Coordinates of C-alpha atoms in Angstrom, one line a residue:
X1 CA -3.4 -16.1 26.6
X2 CA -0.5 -18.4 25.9
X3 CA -2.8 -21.4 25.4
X4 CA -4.4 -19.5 22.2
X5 CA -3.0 -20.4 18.9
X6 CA -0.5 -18.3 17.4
X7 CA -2.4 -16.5 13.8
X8 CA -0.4 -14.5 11.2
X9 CA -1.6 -11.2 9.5
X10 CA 0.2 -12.1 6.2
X11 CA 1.4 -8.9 4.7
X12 CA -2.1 -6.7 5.2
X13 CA -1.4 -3.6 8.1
X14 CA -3.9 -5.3 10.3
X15 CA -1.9 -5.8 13.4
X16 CA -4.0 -3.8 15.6
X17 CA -7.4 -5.8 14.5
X18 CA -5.3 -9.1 15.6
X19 CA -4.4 -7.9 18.7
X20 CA -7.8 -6.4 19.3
X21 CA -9.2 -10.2 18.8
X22 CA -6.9 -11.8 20.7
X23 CA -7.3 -9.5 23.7
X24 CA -11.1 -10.4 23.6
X25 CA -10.4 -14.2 22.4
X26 CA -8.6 -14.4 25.8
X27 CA -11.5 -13.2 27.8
X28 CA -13.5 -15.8 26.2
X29 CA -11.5 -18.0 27.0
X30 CA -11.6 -17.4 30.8
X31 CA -14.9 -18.2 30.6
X32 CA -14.6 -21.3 29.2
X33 CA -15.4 -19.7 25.8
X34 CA -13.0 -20.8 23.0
X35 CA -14.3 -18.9 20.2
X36 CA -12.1 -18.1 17.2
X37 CA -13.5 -14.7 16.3
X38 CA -13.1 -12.4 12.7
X39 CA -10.1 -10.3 12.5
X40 CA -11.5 -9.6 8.1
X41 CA -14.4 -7.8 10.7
X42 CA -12.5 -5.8 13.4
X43 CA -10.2 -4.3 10.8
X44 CA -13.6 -3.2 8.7
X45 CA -15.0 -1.6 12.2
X46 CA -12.0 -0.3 13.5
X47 CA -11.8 2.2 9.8
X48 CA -15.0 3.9 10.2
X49 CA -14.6 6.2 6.6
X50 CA -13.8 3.3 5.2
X51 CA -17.2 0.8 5.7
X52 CA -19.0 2.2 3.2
X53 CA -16.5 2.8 0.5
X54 CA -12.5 1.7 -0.9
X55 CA -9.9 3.7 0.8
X56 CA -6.1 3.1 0.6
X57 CA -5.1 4.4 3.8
X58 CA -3.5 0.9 5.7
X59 CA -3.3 0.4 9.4
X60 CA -5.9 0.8 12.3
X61 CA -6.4 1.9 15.9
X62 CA -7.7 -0.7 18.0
X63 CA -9.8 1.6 20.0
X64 CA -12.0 2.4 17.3
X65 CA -12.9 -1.4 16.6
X66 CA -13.1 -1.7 20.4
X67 CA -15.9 1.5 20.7
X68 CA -17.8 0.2 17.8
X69 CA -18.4 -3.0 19.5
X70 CA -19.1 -1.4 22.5
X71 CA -21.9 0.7 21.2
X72 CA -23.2 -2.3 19.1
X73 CA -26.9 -3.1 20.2
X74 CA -26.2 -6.6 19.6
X75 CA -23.1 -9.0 19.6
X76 CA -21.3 -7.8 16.3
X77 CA -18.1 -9.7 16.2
X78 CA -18.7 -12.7 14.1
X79 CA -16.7 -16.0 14.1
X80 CA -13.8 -16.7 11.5
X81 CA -15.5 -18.9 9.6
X82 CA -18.7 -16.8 9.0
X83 CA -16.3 -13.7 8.2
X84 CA -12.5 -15.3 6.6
X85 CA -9.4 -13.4 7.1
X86 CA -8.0 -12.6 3.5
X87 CA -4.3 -12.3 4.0
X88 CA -4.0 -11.0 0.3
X89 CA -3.6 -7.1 0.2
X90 CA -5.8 -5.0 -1.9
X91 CA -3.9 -1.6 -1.6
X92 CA -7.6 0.6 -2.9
X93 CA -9.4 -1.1 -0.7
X94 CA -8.0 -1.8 2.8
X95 CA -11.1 -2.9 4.1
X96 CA -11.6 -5.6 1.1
X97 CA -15.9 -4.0 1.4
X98 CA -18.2 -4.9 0.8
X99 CA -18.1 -7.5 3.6
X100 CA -20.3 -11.4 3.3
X101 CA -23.2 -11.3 5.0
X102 CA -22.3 -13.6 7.1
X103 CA -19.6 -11.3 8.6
X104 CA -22.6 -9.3 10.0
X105 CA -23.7 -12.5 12.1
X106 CA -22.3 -11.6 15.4
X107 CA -21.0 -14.3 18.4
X108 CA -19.3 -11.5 20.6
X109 CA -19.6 -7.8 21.7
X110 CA -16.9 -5.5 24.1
X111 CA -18.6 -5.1 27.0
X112 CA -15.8 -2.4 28.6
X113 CA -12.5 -1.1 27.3
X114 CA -10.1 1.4 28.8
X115 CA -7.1 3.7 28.3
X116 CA -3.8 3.3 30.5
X117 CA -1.6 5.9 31.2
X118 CA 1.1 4.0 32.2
X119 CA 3.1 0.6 32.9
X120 CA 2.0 0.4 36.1
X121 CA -1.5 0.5 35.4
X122 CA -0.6 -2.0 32.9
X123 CA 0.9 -4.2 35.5
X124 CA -2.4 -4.1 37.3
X125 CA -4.7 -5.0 34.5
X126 CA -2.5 -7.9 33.7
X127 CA -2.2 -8.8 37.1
X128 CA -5.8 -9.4 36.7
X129 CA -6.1 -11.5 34.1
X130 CA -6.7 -8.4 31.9
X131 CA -5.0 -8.8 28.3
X132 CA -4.1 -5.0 27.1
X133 CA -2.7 -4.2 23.5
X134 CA -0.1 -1.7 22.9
X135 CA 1.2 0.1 20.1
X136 CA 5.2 0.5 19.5
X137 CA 8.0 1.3 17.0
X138 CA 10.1 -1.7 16.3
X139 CA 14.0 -2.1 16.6
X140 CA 15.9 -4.8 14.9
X141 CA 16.2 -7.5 17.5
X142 CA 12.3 -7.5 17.9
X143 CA 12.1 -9.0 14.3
X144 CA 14.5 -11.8 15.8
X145 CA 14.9 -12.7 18.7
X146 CA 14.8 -16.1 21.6
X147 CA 12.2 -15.1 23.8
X148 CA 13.4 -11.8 25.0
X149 CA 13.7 -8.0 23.7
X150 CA 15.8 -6.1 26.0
X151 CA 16.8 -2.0 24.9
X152 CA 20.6 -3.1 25.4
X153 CA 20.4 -5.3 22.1
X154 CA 18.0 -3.3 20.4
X155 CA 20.3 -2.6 17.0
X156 CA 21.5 -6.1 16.5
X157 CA 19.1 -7.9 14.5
X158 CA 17.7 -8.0 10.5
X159 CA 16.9 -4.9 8.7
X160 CA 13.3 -3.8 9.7
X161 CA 10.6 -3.6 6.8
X162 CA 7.6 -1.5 6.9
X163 CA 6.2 -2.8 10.2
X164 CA 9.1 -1.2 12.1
X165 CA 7.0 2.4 12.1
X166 CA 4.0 1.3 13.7
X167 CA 3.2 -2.4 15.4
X168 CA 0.8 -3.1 17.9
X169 CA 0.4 -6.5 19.9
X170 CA -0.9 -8.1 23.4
X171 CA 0.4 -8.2 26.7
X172 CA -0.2 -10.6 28.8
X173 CA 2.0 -11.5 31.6
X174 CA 4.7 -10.1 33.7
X175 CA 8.1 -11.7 34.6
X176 CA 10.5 -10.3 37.6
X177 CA 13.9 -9.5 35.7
X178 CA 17.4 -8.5 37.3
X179 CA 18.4 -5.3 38.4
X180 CA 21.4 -5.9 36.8
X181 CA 20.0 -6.0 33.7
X182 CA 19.2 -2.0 33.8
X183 CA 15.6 -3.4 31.8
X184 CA 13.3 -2.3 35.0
X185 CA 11.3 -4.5 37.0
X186 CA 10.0 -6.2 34.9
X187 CA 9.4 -7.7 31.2
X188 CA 6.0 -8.2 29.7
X189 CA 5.5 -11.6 27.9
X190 CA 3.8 -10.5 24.4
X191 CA 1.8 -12.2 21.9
X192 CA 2.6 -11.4 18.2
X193 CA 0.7 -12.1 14.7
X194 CA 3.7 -13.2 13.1
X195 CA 3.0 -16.6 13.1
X196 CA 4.8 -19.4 15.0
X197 CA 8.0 -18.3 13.8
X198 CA 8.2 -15.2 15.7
X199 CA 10.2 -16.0 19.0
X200 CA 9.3 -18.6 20.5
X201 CA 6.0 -20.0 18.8
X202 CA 5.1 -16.2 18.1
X203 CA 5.1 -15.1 22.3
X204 CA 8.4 -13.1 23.7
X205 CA 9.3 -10.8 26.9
X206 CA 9.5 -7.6 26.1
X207 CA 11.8 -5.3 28.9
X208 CA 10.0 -2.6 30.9
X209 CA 12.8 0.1 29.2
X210 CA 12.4 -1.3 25.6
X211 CA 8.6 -1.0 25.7
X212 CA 9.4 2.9 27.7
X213 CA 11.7 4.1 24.9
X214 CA 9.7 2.7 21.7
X215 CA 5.9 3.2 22.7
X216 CA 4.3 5.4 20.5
X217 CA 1.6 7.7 22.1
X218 CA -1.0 5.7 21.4
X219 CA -2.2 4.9 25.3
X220 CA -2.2 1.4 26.4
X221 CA -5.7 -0.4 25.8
X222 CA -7.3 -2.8 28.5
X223 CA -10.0 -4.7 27.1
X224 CA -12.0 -5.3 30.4
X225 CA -15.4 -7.3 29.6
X226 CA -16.6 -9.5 26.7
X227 CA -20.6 -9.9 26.0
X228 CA -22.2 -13.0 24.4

């Protein structure tokens, strides 16, 4: 997932439809597949009440996007240029309807997703070579850090703006850490939609006890099969 470039969701609440992208761009891509597929369209699916008319209400959960492409008869997930992200807000309509035509001209479809209970089911999805998204409250040092976010420096950092409630991004790898640390086993190496600014070139390592004390109870999401 490193290898896939680094996009930025502007100042729209649509972190969860980038992750839920990515998470299937990656599969993709272990196929050999290097699509660049519509986040404008996974934000629209993942708000069901809001397809059909304006709604203010910002933010997402991936799973709906994910279940709506699942049941899809056909691939419904089209390609960014047939379907543009607009990184402008339009705060009575979220989901910027009605949609091109074009962004109903599907390239991809979720084959599987599922729901994690825990790290350690995280650890085996990613061990793997199964991307899965998560959804956390952010601290200061995650808005700037070097290329890791451990608990033990989580109040030294910039003050937090309105992402700080609710973020969500991919996991992709797993690094060994100390014991001495007092971080866990392990951190995860994350992907962001911050841009290339964000860490190092928008990817950090995220501590096992960070992620444990600031997930929200949203389960952890394994997107497990792609369809073309």
């Amino acid at each position: 997932g490193l290898n896939l470039k680094i996009k930025d969701q502007g100042d729209r609440s649509t972190c969860s439809a980038f992750s839920g992208i990515r998470a299937i761009e990656i599969l993709l891509n272990q196929k050999g597949k290097g699509l660049d597929l519509s986040e404008q369209y996974f934000y629209w699916a993942s708000k069901p009440e809001c397809q059909k008319k304006p709604c203010a209400k910002k933010g997402s959960w991936v799973g709906f996007g994910l279940e709506h492409s699942k049941l899809s008869k056909n691939v419904d997930i089209p390609i960014e240029e047939n379907c543009k992200y607009n990184e402008t807000t339009n705060d009575k309509n979220e989901t910027q309807i009605p949609l091109s035509d074009k962004c109903f001209k599907g390239r991809a479809k979720v084959g599987n997703f599922s729901y994690l209970k825990n790290l350690d089911d995280v650890v085996n999805k990613i061990l793997n070579n199964r991307p899965v998204v998560i959804s956390i409250k952010l601290t200061p040092n995650f808005y700037q850090n070097n290329g890791l976010i451990l608990s033990s420096e989580s109040l030294y950092g910039p003050k937090m703006d309105y992402h700080s409630k609710g973020h969500s991004l991919v996991l992709t790898g797993i690094v060994k850490i100390p014991k001495i640390l007092n971080e866990g086993s392990y951190c995860f190496i994350a992907s962001n939609s911050w841009g290339l600014g964000w860490a190092i070139g928008g990817h950090s390592c995220i501590s096992e006890k960070w992620i444990l004390e600031h997930k929200q109870p949203n389960l952890y999401t394994s997107i497990d099969s792609v369809i073309l």
